[in-house]
Short mmCIF file of C-alpha atoms in Angstrom, two decimals:
data_model
loop_
_atom_site.label_atom_id
_atom_site.label_comp_id
_atom_site.label_asym_id
_atom_site.label_seq_id
_atom_site.Cartn_x
_atom_site.Cartn_y
_atom_site.Cartn_z
CA MET A 1 90.05 314.57 138.81
CA LYS A 2 91.67 317.24 140.96
CA VAL A 3 91.54 320.60 139.81
CA ILE A 4 93.76 323.45 141.21
CA ILE A 5 92.81 326.94 140.42
CA THR A 6 95.70 329.24 140.87
CA ARG A 7 95.67 333.03 140.85
CA GLU A 8 97.08 332.98 137.48
CA THR A 9 94.60 330.78 135.89
CA PHE A 10 91.79 332.54 137.93
CA MET A 11 92.84 335.91 136.50
CA ALA A 12 93.29 334.57 133.07
CA SER A 13 89.73 333.98 132.66
CA PRO A 14 87.88 337.25 132.22
CA SER A 15 84.38 335.86 132.43
CA ARG A 16 85.24 334.10 135.72
CA VAL A 17 86.54 337.29 137.31
CA TYR A 18 83.43 339.13 136.06
CA SER A 19 81.11 336.53 137.30
CA VAL A 20 83.03 336.79 140.77
CA PHE A 21 82.65 340.47 141.01
CA LEU A 22 79.08 340.76 139.69
CA PHE A 23 78.21 338.14 142.49
CA VAL A 24 79.99 340.30 145.14
CA HIS A 25 78.42 343.50 143.69
CA ARG A 26 74.93 342.17 143.92
CA TRP A 27 74.91 340.48 146.88
CA LEU A 28 76.63 343.08 149.06
CA GLY A 29 74.48 345.59 147.69
CA LEU A 30 71.27 343.60 149.00
CA ILE A 31 73.04 343.10 152.36
CA THR A 32 73.81 346.68 152.96
CA LEU A 33 70.95 348.34 151.19
CA GLY A 34 68.81 349.40 153.99
CA VAL A 35 71.78 350.98 155.98
CA VAL A 36 73.32 352.55 153.15
CA THR A 37 69.87 354.08 151.75
CA LEU A 38 69.22 355.48 155.33
CA VAL A 39 72.99 356.93 155.62
CA CYS A 40 72.55 358.44 152.41
CA ALA A 41 69.30 360.06 153.23
CA THR A 42 70.16 361.43 156.51
CA GLY A 43 73.46 362.72 155.02
CA ALA A 44 71.57 364.40 152.26
CA MET A 45 69.25 366.09 154.89
CA LEU A 46 72.33 367.21 156.95
CA SER A 47 73.72 368.94 153.94
CA PHE A 48 70.96 371.29 153.92
CA GLU A 49 70.48 371.55 157.64
CA ASP A 50 71.19 375.31 157.58
CA GLU A 51 68.73 376.02 154.93
CA ILE A 52 66.05 373.64 156.44
CA THR A 53 66.65 375.08 159.87
CA GLU A 54 66.27 378.83 158.73
CA ALA A 55 63.21 377.92 156.64
CA LEU A 56 61.40 376.36 159.56
CA HIS A 57 62.48 378.78 162.31
CA PRO A 58 62.46 382.26 160.66
CA HIS A 59 61.78 384.22 163.99
CA LEU A 60 65.25 383.23 165.13
CA PHE A 61 66.91 384.45 162.16
CA ASP A 62 65.08 387.17 160.36
CA VAL A 63 65.14 390.75 162.05
CA GLU A 64 63.88 394.10 160.68
CA VAL A 65 66.85 396.53 159.72
CA GLU A 66 66.66 399.84 161.78
CA SER A 67 69.38 402.57 161.96
CA ALA A 68 71.26 401.92 165.11
CA ARG A 69 72.46 398.53 166.58
CA ALA A 70 72.52 397.68 170.33
CA PRO A 71 75.67 397.14 172.18
CA LEU A 72 76.99 393.61 172.08
CA GLU A 73 77.55 393.50 175.76
CA ALA A 74 73.66 393.97 176.36
CA MET A 75 73.17 390.98 174.22
CA VAL A 76 75.77 388.92 176.18
CA GLN A 77 74.16 389.81 179.52
CA SER A 78 70.52 388.90 178.17
CA ALA A 79 71.95 385.59 177.04
CA GLU A 80 73.76 384.72 180.34
CA LEU A 81 70.36 385.48 182.32
CA LEU A 82 68.80 382.41 180.67
CA ALA A 83 70.44 380.30 182.97
CA ALA A 84 72.46 380.28 186.28
CA ASP A 85 75.48 378.76 184.73
CA ALA A 86 75.13 380.34 181.22
CA ARG A 87 78.44 381.99 179.79
CA VAL A 88 78.79 383.19 176.55
CA SER A 89 81.74 381.54 174.79
CA SER A 90 81.48 382.86 171.27
CA LEU A 91 79.41 385.31 168.97
CA THR A 92 78.68 385.18 165.40
CA VAL A 93 77.64 388.44 163.66
CA HIS A 94 76.42 388.13 160.12
CA SER A 95 77.23 390.87 157.41
CA ASP A 96 73.62 390.58 156.41
CA PRO A 97 71.64 393.28 158.34
CA ALA A 98 68.55 391.42 158.46
CA ARG A 99 70.18 388.38 160.36
CA SER A 100 70.11 387.90 164.04
CA VAL A 101 73.24 387.58 166.05
CA GLU A 102 74.05 384.14 167.46
CA LEU A 103 75.68 383.60 170.91
CA SER A 104 77.00 380.43 171.65
CA LEU A 105 76.71 378.97 175.34
CA GLY A 106 78.72 375.89 174.18
CA ARG A 107 77.88 372.18 173.40
CA GLY A 108 75.49 373.60 170.70
CA ASP A 109 73.56 375.60 172.98
CA THR A 110 72.76 378.96 170.99
CA VAL A 111 70.88 382.19 171.84
CA TYR A 112 69.65 384.45 169.05
CA ALA A 113 69.29 388.14 169.60
CA ASN A 114 67.96 390.96 167.66
CA PRO A 115 71.05 393.04 166.78
CA TYR A 116 68.93 396.38 166.77
CA THR A 117 67.00 396.05 170.02
CA GLY A 118 69.14 393.50 171.99
CA GLU A 119 65.91 391.30 172.52
CA VAL A 120 66.49 387.51 172.77
CA LEU A 121 64.63 385.86 169.96
CA GLY A 122 64.98 382.52 171.19
CA ARG A 123 67.26 379.59 172.26
CA ARG A 124 68.16 376.59 170.52
CA VAL A 125 69.79 373.53 172.13
CA TYR A 126 71.04 371.22 169.19
CA ARG A 127 70.83 367.91 171.20
CA GLU A 128 67.10 368.90 171.64
CA THR A 129 66.24 369.30 167.84
CA ALA A 130 65.19 366.93 165.09
CA PHE A 131 68.29 367.38 163.17
CA TYR A 132 70.22 365.98 166.02
CA THR A 133 68.14 362.72 165.68
CA VAL A 134 68.89 362.66 162.13
CA PHE A 135 72.58 363.35 162.73
CA ALA A 136 72.49 360.41 165.25
CA LEU A 137 70.85 358.08 162.77
CA HIS A 138 73.37 358.98 160.21
CA ARG A 139 76.53 358.45 162.40
CA TRP A 140 75.37 355.40 164.62
CA LEU A 141 71.73 354.43 163.98
CA LEU A 142 70.52 355.63 167.32
CA ALA A 143 72.25 352.43 168.70
CA GLY A 144 75.54 353.75 170.37
CA ASP A 145 78.84 351.91 169.46
CA VAL A 146 76.95 348.91 167.86
CA GLY A 147 75.30 351.13 165.57
CA LYS A 148 78.43 353.09 164.75
CA TRP A 149 80.18 349.72 163.92
CA ILE A 150 77.13 348.71 161.70
CA VAL A 151 77.37 352.08 159.84
CA GLY A 152 81.08 351.71 159.60
CA THR A 153 81.02 348.31 158.09
CA SER A 154 78.33 348.82 155.84
CA THR A 155 80.05 351.83 154.55
CA LEU A 156 83.17 349.90 153.97
CA LEU A 157 80.97 347.16 151.96
CA PHE A 158 79.84 350.00 150.10
CA CYS A 159 83.22 350.93 148.91
CA ILE A 160 83.69 347.36 147.75
CA ILE A 161 80.14 347.75 146.02
CA LEU A 162 81.51 350.67 144.07
CA LEU A 163 84.72 349.22 143.07
CA THR A 164 83.37 346.11 142.14
CA GLY A 165 80.61 347.85 140.12
CA LEU A 166 83.15 349.77 138.26
CA TRP A 167 85.09 346.66 137.25
CA VAL A 168 81.80 345.26 136.08
CA TRP A 169 80.86 348.34 134.00
CA VAL A 170 84.13 348.65 131.93
CA PRO A 171 83.08 347.76 128.60
CA SER A 172 85.04 345.15 126.49
CA SER A 173 84.24 347.13 123.04
CA TRP A 174 83.38 350.49 121.72
CA LYS A 175 79.73 348.94 120.91
CA ARG A 176 79.31 347.85 124.67
CA LEU A 177 80.53 351.44 125.73
CA ARG A 178 77.50 352.93 123.73
CA GLN A 179 75.06 350.37 125.39
CA ARG A 180 76.51 351.38 128.85
CA LEU A 181 75.67 354.96 128.24
CA THR A 182 72.44 354.50 126.53
CA VAL A 183 69.15 354.32 128.58
CA ARG A 184 66.45 352.28 126.56
CA LYS A 185 63.04 353.61 127.38
CA ARG A 186 61.04 351.10 125.17
CA ALA A 187 62.47 347.84 126.12
CA GLY A 188 60.52 347.07 129.15
CA LEU A 189 60.55 348.26 132.94
CA ARG A 190 63.05 345.89 133.90
CA ARG A 191 65.50 346.97 131.19
CA PHE A 192 65.19 350.54 131.66
CA LEU A 193 65.78 350.32 135.43
CA TYR A 194 68.85 348.17 134.60
CA ASP A 195 70.11 350.79 131.98
CA LEU A 196 69.38 353.50 134.49
CA HIS A 197 71.35 351.84 137.18
CA VAL A 198 74.29 351.13 134.69
CA SER A 199 74.33 354.65 133.16
CA LEU A 200 73.93 356.78 135.98
CA GLY A 201 76.23 354.51 138.35
CA ILE A 202 79.36 355.43 136.34
CA TYR A 203 78.62 359.18 136.87
CA VAL A 204 77.74 358.90 140.75
CA VAL A 205 80.47 356.69 141.54
CA VAL A 206 82.90 359.52 141.17
CA PHE A 207 81.15 361.20 144.16
CA LEU A 208 79.95 358.47 146.16
CA PHE A 209 83.31 356.72 146.52
CA PRO A 210 85.14 359.75 148.12
CA MET A 211 82.37 360.40 150.39
CA ALA A 212 81.96 356.73 151.52
CA PHE A 213 85.74 356.20 151.66
CA THR A 214 86.41 359.50 153.79
CA GLY A 215 83.26 358.78 155.91
CA LEU A 216 84.98 355.67 157.38
CA GLN A 217 86.96 357.89 159.54
CA TRP A 218 83.97 358.65 161.81
CA SER A 219 83.27 354.98 162.43
CA PHE A 220 86.85 353.33 162.67
CA GLU A 221 89.65 354.76 164.83
CA TRP A 222 92.28 352.58 162.95
CA PHE A 223 91.15 354.29 159.66
CA SER A 224 91.45 357.81 161.00
CA GLU A 225 95.09 356.87 162.28
CA GLY A 226 95.94 355.38 159.17
CA ILE A 227 95.06 358.41 157.20
CA VAL A 228 97.08 360.61 159.50
CA GLN A 229 99.92 358.49 159.15
CA VAL A 230 99.64 358.38 155.24
CA SER A 231 99.01 362.01 154.85
CA GLY A 232 101.62 363.02 157.21
CA ALA A 233 99.36 365.14 159.16
CA THR A 234 99.09 365.73 162.84
CA THR A 235 96.20 365.57 165.22
CA GLU A 236 97.89 368.13 167.68
CA ARG A 237 96.05 371.43 167.56
CA PRO A 238 98.37 374.35 167.47
CA GLU A 239 98.85 376.63 170.37
CA PRO A 240 96.63 379.48 170.36
CA PRO A 241 98.33 383.02 170.24
CA ALA A 242 99.01 384.39 173.88
CA ALA A 243 97.00 387.60 174.62
CA PRO A 244 99.24 390.42 175.94
CA GLU A 245 98.47 391.13 179.59
CA HIS A 246 96.37 394.30 179.97
CA ASP A 247 94.32 396.03 182.64
CA ALA A 248 90.62 394.87 182.49
CA ALA A 249 89.36 398.35 182.81
CA SER A 250 91.36 399.24 179.47
CA ALA A 251 90.20 396.18 177.66
CA ALA A 252 88.22 397.13 174.29
CA SER A 253 84.48 396.60 173.80
CA LEU A 254 83.12 393.92 171.97
CA ASP A 255 81.70 396.49 169.42
CA ALA A 256 85.23 397.90 169.06
CA LEU A 257 86.57 394.31 168.34
CA LEU A 258 83.71 393.72 165.88
CA ALA A 259 84.45 396.99 164.12
CA ALA A 260 88.27 395.93 163.92
CA ALA A 261 87.39 392.43 162.44
CA THR A 262 84.73 393.72 160.12
CA ALA A 263 87.32 396.17 158.65
CA ARG A 264 90.18 393.38 158.47
CA PHE A 265 87.70 390.79 156.81
CA ASP A 266 85.37 393.06 155.10
CA ASP A 267 84.38 390.34 152.69
CA ALA A 268 83.68 387.59 155.19
CA PRO A 269 79.89 386.75 155.57
CA SER A 270 80.26 386.56 159.22
CA VAL A 271 82.55 387.30 162.12
#
């Protein structure tokens, strides 16, 4: 006897669709468990990178407030003396008076200076920090292009896991909806973990899917190009405004520029 299953007959059987989606949901979850867990854990750490860094290295960020501030030009000169080819490309001055000034030498190389004494507090090269290792694990598993492909593929499969899980979760009645949202604590450990997965899953999918879906752009160029085309955006950077010609001797000091920027953006946390 020959049985032909068409799309119509397949979709006409809700139980068959449910079984297929549940199978895909479970096995893709097992296949991608390790990579997805690592990516989520490292991503969570990166979300609090600034807070953790400041807590671990307070000597780079915290200063005692004094009455007079040192000129920014002196800090720039001190920073550029740290290496023969060092050149400050940007400065960050915080509105918090107890916060150090950050002088960027480019490529994640930052010098921290006391805004009152002009003293260099330290230097931090991002590629030499533990958080760069966390970042590399998050993006490419410390394995170059191969790791980047593994992360991207696992993330794509994770999106499928979330969508199939959403399909499987949808209840067929109000009674089942109540069960989906209830965690039974006295039905045994296995049932408790299952209810916890089902009940919490519907809430976290709202956050996990956008994060996973948008994260694909970091692994696949075709995905980034597709997003640009669909959104109608452009990858071309606008031309920076041209600075008027002036005599170097009459150029404003960094402190004068800081005062002007602070007056213009008085509510900004940093300039």
